[in-house]
Short mmCIF file of C-alpha atoms and ligand atoms in Angstrom, two decimals:
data_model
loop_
_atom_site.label_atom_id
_atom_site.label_comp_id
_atom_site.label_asym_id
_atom_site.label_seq_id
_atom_site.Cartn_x
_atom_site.Cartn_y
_atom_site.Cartn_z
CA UNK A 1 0.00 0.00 0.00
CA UNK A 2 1.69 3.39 -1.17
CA UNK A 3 2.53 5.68 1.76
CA UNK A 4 0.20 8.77 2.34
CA UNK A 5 2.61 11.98 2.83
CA UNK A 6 1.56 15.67 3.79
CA UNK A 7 3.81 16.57 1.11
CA UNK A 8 2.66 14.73 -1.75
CA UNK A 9 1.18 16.48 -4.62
CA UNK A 10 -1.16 13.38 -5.48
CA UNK A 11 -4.45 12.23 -4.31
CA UNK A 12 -3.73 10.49 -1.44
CA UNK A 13 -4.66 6.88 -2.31
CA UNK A 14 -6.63 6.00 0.95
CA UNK A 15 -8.63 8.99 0.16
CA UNK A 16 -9.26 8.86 -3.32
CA UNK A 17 -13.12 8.09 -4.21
CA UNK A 18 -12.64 5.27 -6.71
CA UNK A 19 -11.56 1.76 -6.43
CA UNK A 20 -10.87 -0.89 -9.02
CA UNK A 21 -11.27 -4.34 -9.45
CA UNK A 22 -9.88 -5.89 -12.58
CA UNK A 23 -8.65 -9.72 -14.02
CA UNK A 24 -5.00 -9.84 -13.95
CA UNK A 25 -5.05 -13.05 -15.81
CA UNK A 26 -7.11 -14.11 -19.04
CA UNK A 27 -10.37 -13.48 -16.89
CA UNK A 28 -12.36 -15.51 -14.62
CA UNK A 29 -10.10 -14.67 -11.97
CA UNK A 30 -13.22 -14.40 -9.43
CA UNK A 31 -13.85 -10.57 -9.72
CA UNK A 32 -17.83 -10.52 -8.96
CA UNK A 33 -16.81 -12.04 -5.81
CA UNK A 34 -14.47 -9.88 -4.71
CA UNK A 35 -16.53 -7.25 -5.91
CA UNK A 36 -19.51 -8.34 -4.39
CA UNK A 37 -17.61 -8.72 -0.96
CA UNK A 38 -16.54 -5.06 -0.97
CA UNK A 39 -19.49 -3.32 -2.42
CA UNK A 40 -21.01 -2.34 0.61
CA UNK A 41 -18.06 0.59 1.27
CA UNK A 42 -19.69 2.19 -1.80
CA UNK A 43 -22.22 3.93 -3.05
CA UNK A 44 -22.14 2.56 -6.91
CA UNK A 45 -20.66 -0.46 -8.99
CA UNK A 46 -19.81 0.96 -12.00
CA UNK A 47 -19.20 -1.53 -15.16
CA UNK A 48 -16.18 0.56 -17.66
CA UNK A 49 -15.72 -2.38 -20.51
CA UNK A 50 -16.59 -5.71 -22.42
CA UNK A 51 -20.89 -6.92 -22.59
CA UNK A 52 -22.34 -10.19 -22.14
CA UNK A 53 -19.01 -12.00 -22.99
CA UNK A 54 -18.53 -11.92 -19.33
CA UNK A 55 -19.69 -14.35 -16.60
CA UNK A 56 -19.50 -12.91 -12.93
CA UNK A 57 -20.40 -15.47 -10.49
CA UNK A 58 -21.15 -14.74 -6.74
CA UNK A 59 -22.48 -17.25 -4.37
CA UNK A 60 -24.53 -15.82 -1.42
CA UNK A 61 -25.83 -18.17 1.21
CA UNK A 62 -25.43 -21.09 -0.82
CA UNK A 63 -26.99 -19.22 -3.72
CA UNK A 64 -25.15 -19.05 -7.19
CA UNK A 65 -26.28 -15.68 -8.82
CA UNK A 66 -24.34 -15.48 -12.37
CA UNK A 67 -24.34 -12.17 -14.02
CA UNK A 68 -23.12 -11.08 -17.39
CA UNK A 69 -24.07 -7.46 -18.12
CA UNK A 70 -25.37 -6.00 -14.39
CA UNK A 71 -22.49 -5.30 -11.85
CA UNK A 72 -21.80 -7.77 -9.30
CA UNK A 73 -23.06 -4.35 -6.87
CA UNK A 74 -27.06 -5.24 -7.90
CA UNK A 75 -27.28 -7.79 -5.01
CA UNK A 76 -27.31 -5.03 -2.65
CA UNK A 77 -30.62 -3.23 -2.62
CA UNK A 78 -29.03 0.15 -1.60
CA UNK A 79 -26.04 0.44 -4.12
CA UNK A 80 -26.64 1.54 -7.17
CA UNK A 81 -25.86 -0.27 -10.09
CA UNK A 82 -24.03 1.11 -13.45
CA UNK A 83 -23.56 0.37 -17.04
CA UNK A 84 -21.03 2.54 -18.17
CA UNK A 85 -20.82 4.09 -21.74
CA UNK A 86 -17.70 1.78 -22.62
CA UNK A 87 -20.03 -1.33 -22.16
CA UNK A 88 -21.57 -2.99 -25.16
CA UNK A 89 -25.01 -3.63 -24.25
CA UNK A 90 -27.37 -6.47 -25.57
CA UNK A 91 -30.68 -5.55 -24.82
CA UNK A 92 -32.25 -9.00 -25.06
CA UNK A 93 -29.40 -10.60 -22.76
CA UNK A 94 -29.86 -7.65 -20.38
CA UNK A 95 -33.62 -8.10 -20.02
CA UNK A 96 -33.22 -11.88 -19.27
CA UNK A 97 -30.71 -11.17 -17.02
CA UNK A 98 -33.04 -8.18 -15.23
CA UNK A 99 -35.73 -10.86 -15.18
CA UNK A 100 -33.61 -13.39 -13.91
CA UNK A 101 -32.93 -11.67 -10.73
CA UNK A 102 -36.40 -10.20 -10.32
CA UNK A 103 -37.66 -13.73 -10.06
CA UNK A 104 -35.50 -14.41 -6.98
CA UNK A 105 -36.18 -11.66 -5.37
CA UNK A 106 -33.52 -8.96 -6.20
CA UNK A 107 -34.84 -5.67 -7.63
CA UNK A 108 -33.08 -4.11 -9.87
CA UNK A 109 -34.31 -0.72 -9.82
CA UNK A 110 -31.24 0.88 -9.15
CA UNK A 111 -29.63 0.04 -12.36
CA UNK A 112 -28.79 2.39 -15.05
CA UNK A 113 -27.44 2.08 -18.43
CA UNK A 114 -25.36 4.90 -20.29
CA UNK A 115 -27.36 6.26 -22.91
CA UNK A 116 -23.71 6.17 -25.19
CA UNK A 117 -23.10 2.57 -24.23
CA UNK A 118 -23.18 0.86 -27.78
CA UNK A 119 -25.66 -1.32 -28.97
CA UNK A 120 -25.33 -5.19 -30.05
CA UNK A 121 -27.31 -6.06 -32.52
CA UNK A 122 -28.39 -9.26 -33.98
CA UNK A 123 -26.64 -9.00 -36.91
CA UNK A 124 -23.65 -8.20 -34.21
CA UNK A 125 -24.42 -12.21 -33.34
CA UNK A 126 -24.12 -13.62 -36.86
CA UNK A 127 -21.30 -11.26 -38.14
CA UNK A 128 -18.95 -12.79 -34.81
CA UNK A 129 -19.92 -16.73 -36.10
CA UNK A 130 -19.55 -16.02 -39.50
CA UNK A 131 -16.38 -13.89 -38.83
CA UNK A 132 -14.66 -16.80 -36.78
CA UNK A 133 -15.71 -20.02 -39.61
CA UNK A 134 -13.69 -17.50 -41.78
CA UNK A 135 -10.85 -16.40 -39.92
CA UNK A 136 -10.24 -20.18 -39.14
CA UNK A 137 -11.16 -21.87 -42.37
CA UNK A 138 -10.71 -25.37 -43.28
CA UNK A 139 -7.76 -25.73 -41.03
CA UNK A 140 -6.66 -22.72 -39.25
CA UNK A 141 -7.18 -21.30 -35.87
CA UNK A 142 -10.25 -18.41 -34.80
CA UNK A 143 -9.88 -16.34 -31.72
CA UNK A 144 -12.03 -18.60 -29.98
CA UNK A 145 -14.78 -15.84 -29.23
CA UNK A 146 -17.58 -16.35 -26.98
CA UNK A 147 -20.05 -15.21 -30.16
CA UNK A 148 -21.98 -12.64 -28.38
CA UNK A 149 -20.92 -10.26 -31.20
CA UNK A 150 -18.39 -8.23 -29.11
CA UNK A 151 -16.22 -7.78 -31.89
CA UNK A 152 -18.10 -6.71 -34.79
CA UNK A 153 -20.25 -4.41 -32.28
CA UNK A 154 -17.04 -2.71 -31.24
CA UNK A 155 -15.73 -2.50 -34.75
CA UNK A 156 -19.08 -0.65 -35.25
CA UNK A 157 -18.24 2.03 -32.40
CA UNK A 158 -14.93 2.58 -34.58
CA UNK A 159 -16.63 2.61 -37.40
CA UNK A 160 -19.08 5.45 -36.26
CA UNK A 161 -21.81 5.93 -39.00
CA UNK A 162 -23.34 2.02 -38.53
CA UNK A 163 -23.83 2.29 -34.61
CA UNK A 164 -26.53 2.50 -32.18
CA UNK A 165 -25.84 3.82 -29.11
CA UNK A 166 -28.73 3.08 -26.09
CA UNK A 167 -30.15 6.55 -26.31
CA UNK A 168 -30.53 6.07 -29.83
CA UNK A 169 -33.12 2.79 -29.15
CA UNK A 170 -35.42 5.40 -27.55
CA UNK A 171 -36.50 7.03 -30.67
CA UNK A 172 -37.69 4.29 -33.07
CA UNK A 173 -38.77 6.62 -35.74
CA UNK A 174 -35.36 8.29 -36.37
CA UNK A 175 -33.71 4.80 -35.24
CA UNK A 176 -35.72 3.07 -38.16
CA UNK A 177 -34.36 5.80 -40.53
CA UNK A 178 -31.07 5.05 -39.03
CA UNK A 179 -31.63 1.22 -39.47
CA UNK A 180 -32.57 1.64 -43.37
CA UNK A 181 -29.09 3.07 -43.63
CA UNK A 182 -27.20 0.31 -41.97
CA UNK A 183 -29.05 -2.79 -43.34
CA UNK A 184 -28.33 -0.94 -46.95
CA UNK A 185 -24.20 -1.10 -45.90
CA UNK A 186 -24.48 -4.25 -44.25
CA UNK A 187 -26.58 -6.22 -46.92
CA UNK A 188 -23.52 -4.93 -49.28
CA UNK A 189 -20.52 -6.25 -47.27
CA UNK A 190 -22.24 -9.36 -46.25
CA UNK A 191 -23.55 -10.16 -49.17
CA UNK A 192 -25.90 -13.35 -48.63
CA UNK A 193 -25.10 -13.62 -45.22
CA UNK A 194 -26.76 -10.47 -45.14
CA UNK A 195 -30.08 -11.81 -46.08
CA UNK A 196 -31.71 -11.66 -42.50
CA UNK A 197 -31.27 -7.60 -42.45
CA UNK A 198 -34.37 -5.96 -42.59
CA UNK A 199 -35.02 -2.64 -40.66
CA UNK A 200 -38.55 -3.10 -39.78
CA UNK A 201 -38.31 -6.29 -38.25
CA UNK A 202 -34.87 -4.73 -36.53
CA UNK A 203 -36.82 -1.82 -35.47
CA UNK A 204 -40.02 -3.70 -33.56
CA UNK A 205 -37.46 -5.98 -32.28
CA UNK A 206 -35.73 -2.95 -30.71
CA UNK A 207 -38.67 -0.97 -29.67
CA UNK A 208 -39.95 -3.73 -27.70
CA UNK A 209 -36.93 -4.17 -25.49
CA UNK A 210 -36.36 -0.03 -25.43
CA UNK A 211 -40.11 0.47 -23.81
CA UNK A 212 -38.81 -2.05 -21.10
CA UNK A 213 -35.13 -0.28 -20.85
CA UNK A 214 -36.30 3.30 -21.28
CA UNK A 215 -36.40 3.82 -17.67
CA UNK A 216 -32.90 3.25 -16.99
CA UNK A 217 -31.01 5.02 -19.73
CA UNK A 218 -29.36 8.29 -18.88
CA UNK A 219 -26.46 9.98 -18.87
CA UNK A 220 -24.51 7.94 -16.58
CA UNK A 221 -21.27 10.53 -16.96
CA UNK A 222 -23.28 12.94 -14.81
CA UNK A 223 -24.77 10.92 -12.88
CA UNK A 224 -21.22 9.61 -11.64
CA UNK A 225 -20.37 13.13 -10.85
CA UNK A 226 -22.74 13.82 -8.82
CA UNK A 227 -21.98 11.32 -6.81
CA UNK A 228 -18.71 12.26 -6.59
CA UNK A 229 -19.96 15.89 -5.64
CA UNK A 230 -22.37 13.89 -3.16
CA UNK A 231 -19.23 12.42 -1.79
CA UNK A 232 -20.13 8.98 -2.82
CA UNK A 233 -17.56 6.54 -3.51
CA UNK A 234 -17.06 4.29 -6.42
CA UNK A 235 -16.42 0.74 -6.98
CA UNK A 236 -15.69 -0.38 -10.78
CA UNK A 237 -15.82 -3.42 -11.47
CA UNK A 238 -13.52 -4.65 -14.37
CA UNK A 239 -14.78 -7.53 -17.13
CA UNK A 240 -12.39 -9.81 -19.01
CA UNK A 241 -9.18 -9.51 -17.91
CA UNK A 242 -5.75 -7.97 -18.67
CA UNK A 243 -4.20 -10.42 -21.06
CA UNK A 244 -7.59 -10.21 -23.14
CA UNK A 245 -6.96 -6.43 -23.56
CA UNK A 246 -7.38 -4.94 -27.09
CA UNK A 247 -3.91 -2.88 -27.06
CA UNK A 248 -2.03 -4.99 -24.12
CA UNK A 249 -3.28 -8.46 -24.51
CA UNK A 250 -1.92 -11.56 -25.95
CA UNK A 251 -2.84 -9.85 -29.38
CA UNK A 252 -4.91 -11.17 -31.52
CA UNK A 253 -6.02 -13.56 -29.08
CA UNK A 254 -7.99 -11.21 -26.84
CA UNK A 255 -11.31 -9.32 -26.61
CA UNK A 256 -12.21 -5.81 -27.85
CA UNK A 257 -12.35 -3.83 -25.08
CA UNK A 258 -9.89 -2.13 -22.56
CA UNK A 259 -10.03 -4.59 -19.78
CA UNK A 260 -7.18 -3.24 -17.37
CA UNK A 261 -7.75 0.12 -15.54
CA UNK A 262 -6.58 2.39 -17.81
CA UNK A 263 -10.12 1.51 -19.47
CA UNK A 264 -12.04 3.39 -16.59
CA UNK A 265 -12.14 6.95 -17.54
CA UNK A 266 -12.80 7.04 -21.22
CA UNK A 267 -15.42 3.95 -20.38
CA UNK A 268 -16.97 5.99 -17.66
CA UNK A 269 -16.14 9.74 -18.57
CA UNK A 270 -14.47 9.66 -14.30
CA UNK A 271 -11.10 10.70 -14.90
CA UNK A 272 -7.82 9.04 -13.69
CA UNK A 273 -6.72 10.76 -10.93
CA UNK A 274 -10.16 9.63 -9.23
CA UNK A 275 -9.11 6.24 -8.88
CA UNK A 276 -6.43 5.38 -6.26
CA UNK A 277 -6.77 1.43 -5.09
CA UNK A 278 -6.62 -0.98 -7.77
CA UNK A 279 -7.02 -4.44 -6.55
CA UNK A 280 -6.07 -6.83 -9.12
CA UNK A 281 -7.54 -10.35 -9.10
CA UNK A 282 -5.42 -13.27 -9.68
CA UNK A 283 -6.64 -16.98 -9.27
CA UNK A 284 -4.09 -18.89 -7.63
CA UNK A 285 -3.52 -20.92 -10.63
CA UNK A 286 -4.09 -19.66 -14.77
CA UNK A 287 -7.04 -20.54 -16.51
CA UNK A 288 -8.14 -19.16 -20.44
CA UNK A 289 -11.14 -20.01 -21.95
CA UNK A 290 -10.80 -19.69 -26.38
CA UNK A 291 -7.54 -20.01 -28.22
CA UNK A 292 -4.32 -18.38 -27.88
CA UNK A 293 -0.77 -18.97 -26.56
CA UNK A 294 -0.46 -20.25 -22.81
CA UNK A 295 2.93 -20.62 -21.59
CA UNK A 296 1.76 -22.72 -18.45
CA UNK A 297 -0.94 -24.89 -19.76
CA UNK A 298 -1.14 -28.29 -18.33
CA UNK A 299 -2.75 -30.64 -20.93
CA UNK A 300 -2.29 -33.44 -18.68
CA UNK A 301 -4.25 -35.19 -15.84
CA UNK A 302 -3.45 -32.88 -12.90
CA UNK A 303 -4.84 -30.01 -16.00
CA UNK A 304 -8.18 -32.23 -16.06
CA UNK A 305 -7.90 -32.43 -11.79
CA UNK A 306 -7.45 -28.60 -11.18
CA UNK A 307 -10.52 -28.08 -13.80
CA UNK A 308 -13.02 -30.33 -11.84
CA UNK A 309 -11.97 -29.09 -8.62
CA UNK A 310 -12.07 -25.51 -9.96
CA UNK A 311 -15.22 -26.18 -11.10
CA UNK A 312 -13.16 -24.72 -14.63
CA UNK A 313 -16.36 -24.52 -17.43
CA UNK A 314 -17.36 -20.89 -18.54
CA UNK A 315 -19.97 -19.15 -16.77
CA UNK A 316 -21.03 -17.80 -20.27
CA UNK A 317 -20.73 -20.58 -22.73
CA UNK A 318 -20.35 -23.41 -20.45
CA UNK A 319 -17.11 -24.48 -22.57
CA UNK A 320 -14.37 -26.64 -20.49
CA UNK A 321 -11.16 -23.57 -19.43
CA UNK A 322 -7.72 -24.84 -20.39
CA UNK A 323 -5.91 -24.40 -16.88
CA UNK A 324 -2.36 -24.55 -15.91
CA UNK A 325 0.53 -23.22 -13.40
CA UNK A 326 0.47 -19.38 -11.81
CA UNK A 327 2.20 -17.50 -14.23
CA UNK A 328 3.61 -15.11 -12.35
CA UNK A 329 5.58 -12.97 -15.08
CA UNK A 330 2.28 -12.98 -16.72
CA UNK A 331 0.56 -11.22 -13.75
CA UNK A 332 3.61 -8.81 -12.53
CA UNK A 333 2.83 -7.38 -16.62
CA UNK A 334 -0.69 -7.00 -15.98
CA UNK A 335 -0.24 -5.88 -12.43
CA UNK A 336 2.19 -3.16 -14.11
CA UNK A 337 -0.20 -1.94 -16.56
CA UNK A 338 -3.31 -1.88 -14.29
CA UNK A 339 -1.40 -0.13 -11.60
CA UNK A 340 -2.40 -2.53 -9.08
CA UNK A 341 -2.08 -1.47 -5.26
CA UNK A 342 -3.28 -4.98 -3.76
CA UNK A 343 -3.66 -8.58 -4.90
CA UNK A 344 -6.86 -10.42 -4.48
CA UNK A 345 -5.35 -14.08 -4.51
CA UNK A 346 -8.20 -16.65 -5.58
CA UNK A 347 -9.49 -20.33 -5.46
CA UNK A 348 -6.15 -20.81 -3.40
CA UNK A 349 -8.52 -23.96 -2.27
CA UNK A 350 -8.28 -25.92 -5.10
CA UNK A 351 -4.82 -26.27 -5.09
CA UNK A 352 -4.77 -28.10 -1.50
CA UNK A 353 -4.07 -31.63 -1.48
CA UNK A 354 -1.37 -31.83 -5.24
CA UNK A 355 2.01 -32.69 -3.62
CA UNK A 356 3.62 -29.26 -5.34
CA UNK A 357 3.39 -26.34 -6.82
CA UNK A 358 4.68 -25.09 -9.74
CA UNK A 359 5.40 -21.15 -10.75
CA UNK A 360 6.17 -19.57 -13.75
CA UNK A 361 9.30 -16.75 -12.89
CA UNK A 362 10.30 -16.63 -16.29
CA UNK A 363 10.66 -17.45 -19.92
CA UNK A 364 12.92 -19.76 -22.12
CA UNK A 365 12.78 -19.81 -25.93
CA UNK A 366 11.35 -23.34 -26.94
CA UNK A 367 14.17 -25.95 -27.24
CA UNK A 368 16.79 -23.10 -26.21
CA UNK A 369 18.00 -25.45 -22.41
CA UNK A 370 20.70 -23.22 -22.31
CA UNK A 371 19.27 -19.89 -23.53
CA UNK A 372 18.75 -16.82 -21.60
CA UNK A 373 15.91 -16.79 -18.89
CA UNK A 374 13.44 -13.48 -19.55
CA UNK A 375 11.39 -12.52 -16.52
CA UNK A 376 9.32 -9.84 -18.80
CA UNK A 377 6.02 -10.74 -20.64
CA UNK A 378 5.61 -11.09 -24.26
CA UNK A 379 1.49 -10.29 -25.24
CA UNK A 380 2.41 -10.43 -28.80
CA UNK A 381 0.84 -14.15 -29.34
CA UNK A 382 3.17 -15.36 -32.09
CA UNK A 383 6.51 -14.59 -29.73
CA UNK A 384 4.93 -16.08 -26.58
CA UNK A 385 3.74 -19.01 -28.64
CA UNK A 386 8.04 -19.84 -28.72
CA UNK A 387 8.69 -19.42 -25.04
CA UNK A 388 8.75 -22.17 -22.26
CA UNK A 389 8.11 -21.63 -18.86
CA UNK A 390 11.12 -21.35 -16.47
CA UNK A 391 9.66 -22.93 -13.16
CA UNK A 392 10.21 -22.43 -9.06
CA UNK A 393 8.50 -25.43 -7.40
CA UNK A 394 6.76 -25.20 -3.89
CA UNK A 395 5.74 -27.98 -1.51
CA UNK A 396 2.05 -28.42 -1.94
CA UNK A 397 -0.30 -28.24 1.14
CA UNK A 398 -2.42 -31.43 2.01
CA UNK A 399 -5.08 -29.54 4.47
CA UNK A 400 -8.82 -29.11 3.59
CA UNK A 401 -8.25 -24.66 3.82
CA UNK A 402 -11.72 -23.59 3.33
CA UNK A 403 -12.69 -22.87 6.62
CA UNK A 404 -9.61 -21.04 7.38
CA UNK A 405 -10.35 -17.34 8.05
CA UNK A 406 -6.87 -15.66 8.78
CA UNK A 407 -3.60 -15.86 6.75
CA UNK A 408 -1.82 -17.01 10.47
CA UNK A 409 -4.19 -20.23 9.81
CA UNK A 410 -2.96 -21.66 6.59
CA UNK A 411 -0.38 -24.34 6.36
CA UNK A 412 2.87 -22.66 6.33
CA UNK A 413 3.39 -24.16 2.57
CA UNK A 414 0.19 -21.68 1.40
CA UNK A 415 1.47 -19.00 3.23
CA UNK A 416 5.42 -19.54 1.79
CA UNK A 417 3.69 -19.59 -1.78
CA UNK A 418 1.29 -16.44 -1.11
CA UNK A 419 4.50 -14.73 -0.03
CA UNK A 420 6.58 -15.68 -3.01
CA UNK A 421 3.55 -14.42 -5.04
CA UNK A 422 3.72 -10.78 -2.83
CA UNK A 423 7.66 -10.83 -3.37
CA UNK A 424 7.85 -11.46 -7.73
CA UNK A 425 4.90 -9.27 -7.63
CA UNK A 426 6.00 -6.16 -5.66
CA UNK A 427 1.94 -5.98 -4.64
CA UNK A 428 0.58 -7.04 -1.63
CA UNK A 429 -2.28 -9.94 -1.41
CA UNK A 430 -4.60 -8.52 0.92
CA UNK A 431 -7.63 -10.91 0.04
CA UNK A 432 -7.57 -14.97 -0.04
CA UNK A 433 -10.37 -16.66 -1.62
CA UNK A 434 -10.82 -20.50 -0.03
CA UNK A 435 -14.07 -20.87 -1.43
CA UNK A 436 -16.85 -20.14 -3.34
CA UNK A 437 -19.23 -18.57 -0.56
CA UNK A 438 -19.00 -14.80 0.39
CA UNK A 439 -17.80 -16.29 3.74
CA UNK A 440 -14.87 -18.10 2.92
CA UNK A 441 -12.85 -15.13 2.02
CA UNK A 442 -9.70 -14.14 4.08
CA UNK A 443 -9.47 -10.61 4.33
CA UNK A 444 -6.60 -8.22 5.21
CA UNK A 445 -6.76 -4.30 5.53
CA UNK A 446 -8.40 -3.60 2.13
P1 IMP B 501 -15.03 -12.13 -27.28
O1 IMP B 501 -14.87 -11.19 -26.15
O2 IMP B 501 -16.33 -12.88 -27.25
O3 IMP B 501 -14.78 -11.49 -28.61
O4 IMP B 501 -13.90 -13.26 -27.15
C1 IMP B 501 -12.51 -12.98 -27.33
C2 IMP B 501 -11.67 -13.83 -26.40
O5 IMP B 501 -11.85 -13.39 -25.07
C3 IMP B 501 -12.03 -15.31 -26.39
O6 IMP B 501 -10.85 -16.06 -26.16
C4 IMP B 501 -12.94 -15.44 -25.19
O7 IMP B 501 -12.96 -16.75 -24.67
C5 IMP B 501 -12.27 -14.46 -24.24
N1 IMP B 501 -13.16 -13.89 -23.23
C6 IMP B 501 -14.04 -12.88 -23.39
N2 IMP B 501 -14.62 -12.59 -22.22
C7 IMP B 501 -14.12 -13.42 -21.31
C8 IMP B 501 -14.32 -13.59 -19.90
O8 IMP B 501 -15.08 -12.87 -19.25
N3 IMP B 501 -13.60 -14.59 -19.31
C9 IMP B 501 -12.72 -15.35 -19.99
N4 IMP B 501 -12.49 -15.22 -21.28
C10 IMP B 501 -13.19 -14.26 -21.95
#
C-alpha cells in the first residue's frame, strides 16, 4: 500500500473516491466475488468495458447468482448499479438477465445504463460466427470468441456511421431511418449472409426491449459526478481480464475492449486521478477459456484435476477452461499496466491436497536449455507461442483450507507460496479466496 505523505502532490490513495477491481489473468479470476464482498463501502458499482461475454459469479448463502451485463453491486438493494458508456449492451441478454434476478427476489431498480453505451445487434451475433468459420477456415485457428458479437459491435463504435448507441433505441422513428441506412451497408458487405437484415423487423425488435429499458437510460457521466460531488464513492468493477486487452493483450487472441484500468475513464467519462486502489484479481492458478498462446498450460491429468476441482467450465458458454501453473511474469505485466495497489489471490482452495506447486518466474525460448531466462512478458501471441516456462517449485499443502479465516491459519506451505507471489509481484495480497461462498474469504486491511 503506497505511503500517504503531507507533502505529496497526489491524491492520497486512501482517500481517493474510486476503487478498481480488474482480471489480472485471461479473466475468470473471481472478480464478482471480490466485488460483491466489498461493495457495501460504496455507493455505486460501476461496469467501464466488455458486454455479455462476461460471466460474474457470486455465491450468497449457498446461492449461485451469475451475471453477465449488471455489476456484481445489484445484489445489494441500496447500491446503485451502473452500465457505463464503454459497455456494449445487448438488450435482449440484459432483459433476461433483469428478469432473472427479479424472479429471486432482487430488484433491480437501481440500475442504469449509459445512454452512449453501444448497442449489439443481432446482426452483431451472426457477423462474430460467421467472422470466426472465416478467420479459421478449413484448417486454421479463430480467436475462440464467446459469439456474443463483441467484436463486430465494437468495430461498429470505430466505425461510427453504422452504430446504435442506447439513447438512440429510444427514438424508433429516427432509429428506423437510421436502421434503413445500416441494413443498406451491411446487406452490401455481407452479401448473402446479409439476407436476415431488414429494418422493420430490426426496429419492432428494438422498440420492444427499449419500452422495457427506457427507464434506466441516462447519462450515466453525470450521474457519476454527482456522486462524486455527493461524496459517494465508487467501486468499478472490471470484465475480461488484462491479457484479453485490445492494445495490451496476448494480441490477436484477446477481446475488444480495454479490460485493465486504464479503461475506466474514457469507459466511464471519471477521470484518472479519481481512482487510487486498484485491486487486481489473480486466481491462484491460470485458466483461459478460447484459443491463444499459454505458456503454463497443463494438458495433462493434474490439467483435467485442477478443472473439476475448480469447477473450470465458462460461466457464459459453459465451454471446459484450459488451466495450468500461476504464471507469475504474466501477472507482474498486468499488475504493471493496471497499476495494481493490492492482490486479491483466488481459489487458493483448489490447489490443497497436489504434492507441489509449480510457478512460472520466467521465460525460455522453446528448445533453447541453455538460452537466456526473460522474466518480462511477451502479449504479442506469435513470440509467446516460442517461449517455455522457467519454473520455481513449492511444496504443496495437504489440508482441507476452506474454513480457514486468517492468513496465520494456513499451512505454512500456502502461506510460503502467497509470499513468493507478494515478493515477484511487488503488490501485496490482501484478500484470499478458499471458497466459493461470500464467507470463505480471508481478508486483510483492504
Ligand atoms: P469475445 O470477447 O467474445 O470477442 O472473445 C474474445 C476472447 O476473449 C475469447 O478467447 C474469449 O474466450 C475471451 N473472453 C471474453 N470474455 C471473457 C471472460 O469474461 N472470461 C474469460 N475469457 C473471456
Amino acid at each position: 500500500m503506497p505511503q500517504e505523505t503531507s507533502q505529496s502532490s497526489h491524491l492520497p490513495v486512501r482517500h481517493s473516491p474510486c476503487t478498481a477491481v480488474v482480471g489480472l489473468q485471461w479473466g475468470d479470476e473471481g472478480k464478482g466475488k471480490v466485488v460483491d464482498l466489498i461493495a457495501p463501502r460504496f455507493g455505486a458499482v460501476v461496469r467501464f468495458n466488455g458486454g455479455a461475454n462476461a460471466g460474474h459469479s457470486v455465491v450468497v448463502g449457498g446461492v449461485r447468482f451469475a451475471l453477465h451485463l449488471i455489476p456484481s453491486g445489484i445484489l445489494y438493494p441500496d447500491k446503485a448499479a451502473v452500465i457505463g458508456n464503454g459497455v456494449v449492451v445487448d438488450p435482449e441478454a440484459l432483459l433476461r438477465e433483469c428478469d432473472g434476478l427479479t424472479t429471486r427476489g432482487v430488484s433491480v431498480a437501481g440500475l442504469t445504463i449509459s445512454d452512449r453505451a453501444h448497442v449489439v445487434m443481432p446482426y452483431h451475433k451472426v457477423e462474430d460466427e460467421l467472422r470466426e468459420k472465416l478467420v479459421a477456415g478449413d484448417a486454421g485457428e479463430s480467436i475462440g470468441t464467446t459469439k456474443r458479437g463483441i467484436g463486430p459491435c465494437y468495430a461498429d463504435k470505430a466505425h461510427r456511421a453504422t452504430a446504435i448507441r442506447m439513447g438512440e433505441l429510444l427514438d424508433p422513428a429516427a432509429l428506423r431511418v437510421k436502421l434503413e441506412m445500416i441494413c443498406r451497408v451491411k446487406k452490401a458487405l455481407l452479401g448473402s449472409a446479409g439476407a436476415d437484415l431488414d429494418a422493420g423487423a430490426l426496429t419492432a425488435w428494438a422498440g420492444a426491449l427499449a419500452e422495457r429499458l427506457r427507464p434506466h437510460v441516462t447519462d450515466t457521466t453525470y450521474a457519476l459526478h454527482d456522486m462524486l460531488r455527493a461524496g459517494k464513492k465508487l467501486l468499478f468493477e472490471g470484465a475480461n481480464a488484462a491479457l484479453l486487452d485490445v492494445d495490451h493483450g496476448t494480441h490477436p487472441y484477446v477481446t475488444s475492449s480495454s479490460c485493465t484500468s486504464l479503461g475506466i475513464p474514457a469507459g466511464t467519462g471519471v477521470p484518472a486521478q479519481y481512482l487510487g486502489e486498484v485491486i487486481g484479481v489473480v486466481k491462484a492458478y491460470t485458466s483461459r477459456v478460447g484459443n491463444g498462446p499459454m505458456p503454463t498450460e497443463l494438458l495433462n491429468d493434474l490439467g483435467q484435476t485442477i478443472r473439476e476441482r475448480g469447477r473450470e467450465f465458462g460461466t457464459t458458454t459453459g465451454r471446459p477452461r484450459r488451466v495450468g501453473w500461476l504464471d507469475l511474469v504474466a501477472v507482474r505485466y498486468s499488475a504493471m499496466i493496471s497499476g495494481a495497489t493490492s492482490i486479491a489471490l483466488t481459489l487458493l482452495d483448489v490447489l490443497s491436497g497436489l504434492p507441489e506447486l509449480n510457478v512460472c518466474i520466467g521465460y525460455r525460448r522453446i528448445g533453447d536449455a541453455n538460452g537466456a531466462v526473460s522474466d518480462r512478458f511477451t502479449p504479442d501471441a506469435e513470440a509467446l507461442r516460442r517461449v517455455e516456462p522457467v519454473y520455481r517449485t513449492f511444496p504443496g499443502f495437504a489440508q482441507d483450507v476452506t474454513g480457514v479465516r486468517s492468513r496465520a491459519e494456513l499451512p505454512a506451505e500456502a502461506r510460503a507460496y502467497i509470499e513468493f507471489i507478494e515478493e515477484f509481484v511487488g503488490v501485496p495480497v490482501r484478500l484470499i479466496g478458499v471458497g466459493p461462498d461470500r464467507v470463505q474469504t480471508i481478508v486483510e486491511d483492504l
